[in-house]
Amino acid sequence: MAGFTQRLPPPRTALLRSITDPRSTEVLDRGLVLWFPAPRSFSGEDSVEFHIHGGPAVITAVLQALGSVPGLRPAEAGEFTRRAFQAGKLGLTEVEGLGDLIHAETEAQRRQALRQMSGELGRLYQDWSDRLKRCLAHVEAFIDFSEDELIEDGVLNRVDVSVRDLQAEIERHLKDERRGERLRGGVQVVIAGATNAGKSSLLNKLCQRPAAIVSPIAGTTRDVVETALDLGGFPVLLSDTAGLRDSSDLVEREGVRRALERVEQADLTLVVVDSAHLPSEVDRAAAFLREHLSSVLPDTGRCLLVLNKADLLPEKQRQKLDMELRGVSGLPAVCLISCQTNEGLKDFLTVLHSSVKTLCGDPLFGAPTLTQARHRAHLQRCAAALAQYQRYRDTDLALAAEGVRVAVTSLGRITGRVGAEEILDIIFKDFCIGK
Amino acid sequence: MGHESNGVSNRDTPSFNFYSDRCASHMLRKKLPFLHSLLSPVSRHVGHLAGHQYDVIVVGGGHAGTEAAAAAARVGAETLLITQKIHTIGALSCNPSLGGVGKGQLVKEVDALDGLCGRAGDWAGIHFSILNRRKGPAVWGPRAQLDRQRYRDFIQSELLSTPRLTVLEGSVEELLVTEPNPEEPGHHRVTGIRLANGSHAISARSVVLTTGTFLSGSLFVGQTTSPGGRIGDAPSSPGLSHTLRERLGLRTGRLRTGTPPRIVKDSVDLSLAKLHLPDSHPTPFSFLNTHTHCKPEEQLPCYLTFTTPGVERVVRESLQLNCHIQQDTKGPRYCPSIESRVLRFPGRSHQVWLEPEGVTSDLLYPQGLSMTMPPDIQLRLIREIPPMRRAEIHTPGYGVQYDFVCPTQLSPALQVKSTQGLFLAGQINGTTGYEEAAAQGLWAGANAARWALSMPTVTLSRTESYIGVLIDDLVSRGVTEPYRMFTSRAEFRTSLRPDNADLRLTPKGFEEVGCVSSVRYQESLRVRNSLQDALTALQALFLSTSSWKKKLPSVPISETKSTLLTGLDLLQYNDVTFEMLASAFPESLSSYMEFAQRLKIEAVYKPHCDLNKKEIERIQREENMSLPQDIDYFSLPVSLSDEVREILDRVRPSTLGAATRLEGITPAAVVNLLNYVRVTEKKKETHRNQRHQEARGILKVNLSEKKEKKVRCREHTLKF
């Protein structure tokens, strides 16, 4: 990391350094580095502190770079404090309330884990955990009982298949876990809509510079215009696309094809509509927009509806529209704006920010990215341990089982602990064990 | 070595050859004495024992009791073993076998601590096999079928020739309990026992209860129930249960177990069962033995057969006549009766092993057919199994229900926390199995002796032994059903192997516990040093892959590896044996040939054990932080939730390590406890220093006393 190829900085001196990923030598951030040789550190052991910028992308990148250094892993809840205790570093007064602090921390982590666990990801991990536990129970049953009992030979073969599948699934998951990538590479936000709705104007408004050419002529934007921006700490990759219409122009047709491709890959699509095209009867607006959306989006992915050119509408109709379209079922959030007068832009930015935030997890306190880095580390250890099972499967079942045990513990650190008794319960449920 | 060299082979006065001549020439001709002549002088009249002061009294002569009494005497305590019938000492009440997967590890560990059961198994075994042979050495399960008579003979002769150990036939009426020593934690103190009929009191500084299934025991056959601990034996006195519950306030629970009918061998058509042969080269349990008493070719086979749908029908038809099975008392899940097997897994065929009961026995033991229905229906049931179509029952099966003491009330030394000097071991703590009982007995006996001799009690960590796993599980989690050892219970299974039990435990047993003879200790040091030297020699062989290929042409060594490999690396290869390396490098390796197998195992497991080391050290650090037993958790001035306080108060974990493993204990609670321990330890230390300065003179006297005791121990151990 920071200048590790050079010599260590002097102890307890804050130095400004480039933080570099040891794998890619890419500079991740510039920040303060502090070196505390043992025993004069918080935990009494050799420690380094990195003071880096608080953006989730930077934190994630640095954590992952650290995780790639052999022998480094994320600390357990309260581990630093525990080590400090064990080294006798903490005095009585310092200790008061520390337990409560840790309690608060772990409680928050638990709640956060729970929140994440209630979703799709949680069900996935729980499913893996259940399958792994069953694998372990069956291997353990084979070790502890197969000499005395009728345990069919097929048991281990089924475990082999499960372990192979699980390992493949976990590795795949580690590769295309979108959230982490979003934080590293930015959230893909695509502006799409009919021609001349004001998509390029919106792009320029958002990046506060004329990145795209704007003109009253329909079909001005032909190719995808990309620009990176920081939206309240989140990296966003904003793309402006060609207006969607049937065209005989070959170049424009290619532009439309690319636009649709971008929409398909987008994390979030901003569908821009010219307010002037809305039906004049306000109560038909919702139906119109629903139909319009389905023509732009292949499926109802994540999107926001941006009704541009609101300044062209009479004040009365604008207010009525605003009322009518709030929280209509089958429609995403709707923002009424004007790129001309900046009307509604502030509200739109708030909505956009919260959508991006949801897509990146909830990094309000920096904790979710941390959790995810920890998850990643545990999942990697889990996958590696499953490889150990396969390596020793035929030569030493005790060492193979050790692999599954480590895998279960690693996953258990995400989903909750697994005890020996639980494994025994599965054994007795699944097998006819008698002496 | 071997039986051939003895010249005369005589069944009645067999000789038994122990390990290498290097270690113990005086052990080479150990002879079993004539039991009848030895038993007769043992006093059945206790008159002259009354008023006698013992260091340790052990109640019960089963697996726990015999190990406890022998261990206490080895540590140096004047020990009295009291049992209802002397001739049932060392009896195998249930199955005629020892060891197995997980249990074999316990036998090896008991042996490493100089206990009896491993050597008794080597003496009495008539069918040896290593279970799990193809599943990796960490989970190998050494096991033997035993000759009941020979096992009993060995245990009895061992006990009767143990110095400082007296055996007394009698029944204990109650415990003598008095006020506690105020300087130690606890509400009561045990001072001895009172015998039934005659009301003789015998005092002792500590008492080990190993009452097995006899504590409020009742026997069940069909619809009849009778008090008893084993067929033909009365239960222990109701006074004893009363003292434990009422006087000492101990929480107890009730468990059940059972045993199968014994079958007349001649009435079974064994040609209809599957022959199961033992290992052709029997492997002894004991680290001191290279041979078993039974010659390889003299071993007896076992037979395997299966239940039929008829068996299930008989069970179902007789349910209303079977009151044991209708009770909801907890029975073992892994050693269930045939009734619960067919009821839980209907429509299946279940294994039944037909095992020999001994060389001269006319009986077979049908393992898997534990049952409690009326005897005539038992006969109907076994006749549903093809080889037993015409079988006769010698003794019917029966069930036992008995009291156990919830083991969370014990310390890791197996001492009752509330009662100074009272130790419990075996089924009374809710376990099942000979090996589990023997392991606890040894540990409780050694600690009872240490307590009586004013030495600090000792504990075994779950990171270093299966015995530690067993005791920690019992005292920190308690039991809800009879507890049996499995390898899956040991977190550090790859480090706690049967092959290295001596390295793990023998030095500690001698240096810290005092329960190991110096002969065995010296032998373990020799083994340890040789293994270390051999591993160093292997690491010193540092060759390029091409040189290795030349030296070992038959081994597929990948050419792409241009790196240097050590002999230790090579030994980790599947198809490389130590013998191959030794013949390639005779000058540096051939002197270690006797350890060929152990070295191969060490090499393969070393990387995994090294990985475990850090975690083991962390747990051991936490286990070394003891929590005082007299803490009032409800008023402890640290931040703990009521729920956590309640759990801690109920279980009273002995160490911080045990506390972290309790369900419902949060990391925050552990940190607060950690702090508390640190602060109180600091206080104690300053206090100790003060006292130390005040009373240097007194301390000197104490030290010389301790020295004397140590000398006493040594004397004994040399006299083996």
Short mmCIF file of C-alpha atoms in Angstrom, two decimals, chain B residues 541-567 569-570 573 576 581 585:
data_model
loop_
_atom_site.label_atom_id
_atom_site.label_comp_id
_atom_site.label_asym_id
_atom_site.label_seq_id
_atom_site.Cartn_x
_atom_site.Cartn_y
_atom_site.Cartn_z
CA LEU B 541 16.79 -32.96 2.97
CA PHE B 542 16.54 -30.07 0.56
CA LEU B 543 16.72 -31.12 -3.07
CA SER B 544 15.66 -29.94 -6.50
CA THR B 545 12.73 -31.73 -8.10
CA SER B 546 15.03 -33.42 -10.59
CA SER B 547 17.21 -34.82 -7.79
CA TRP B 548 14.07 -36.09 -6.06
CA LYS B 549 12.98 -37.74 -9.29
CA LYS B 550 16.27 -39.57 -9.46
CA LYS B 551 16.02 -40.64 -5.82
CA LEU B 552 12.36 -41.67 -6.03
CA PRO B 553 11.73 -42.67 -9.65
CA SER B 554 8.32 -44.19 -8.92
CA VAL B 555 6.84 -40.96 -7.51
CA PRO B 556 5.15 -38.57 -9.94
CA ILE B 557 6.86 -35.28 -9.09
CA SER B 558 5.76 -32.52 -11.40
CA GLU B 559 8.70 -31.25 -13.47
CA THR B 560 7.27 -27.79 -13.78
CA LYS B 561 8.11 -27.16 -10.19
CA SER B 562 11.61 -25.84 -10.42
CA THR B 563 11.62 -25.08 -6.72
CA LEU B 564 13.48 -27.01 -4.07
CA LEU B 565 11.51 -29.49 -2.02
CA THR B 566 12.27 -30.84 1.45
CA GLY B 567 11.77 -34.41 2.57
CA ASP B 569 7.20 -31.77 1.47
CA LEU B 570 7.71 -35.09 -0.25
CA TYR B 573 2.56 -36.65 -1.27
CA VAL B 576 5.21 -41.33 -0.66
CA LEU B 581 12.39 -41.88 1.98
CA PHE B 585 18.41 -41.70 2.64
#
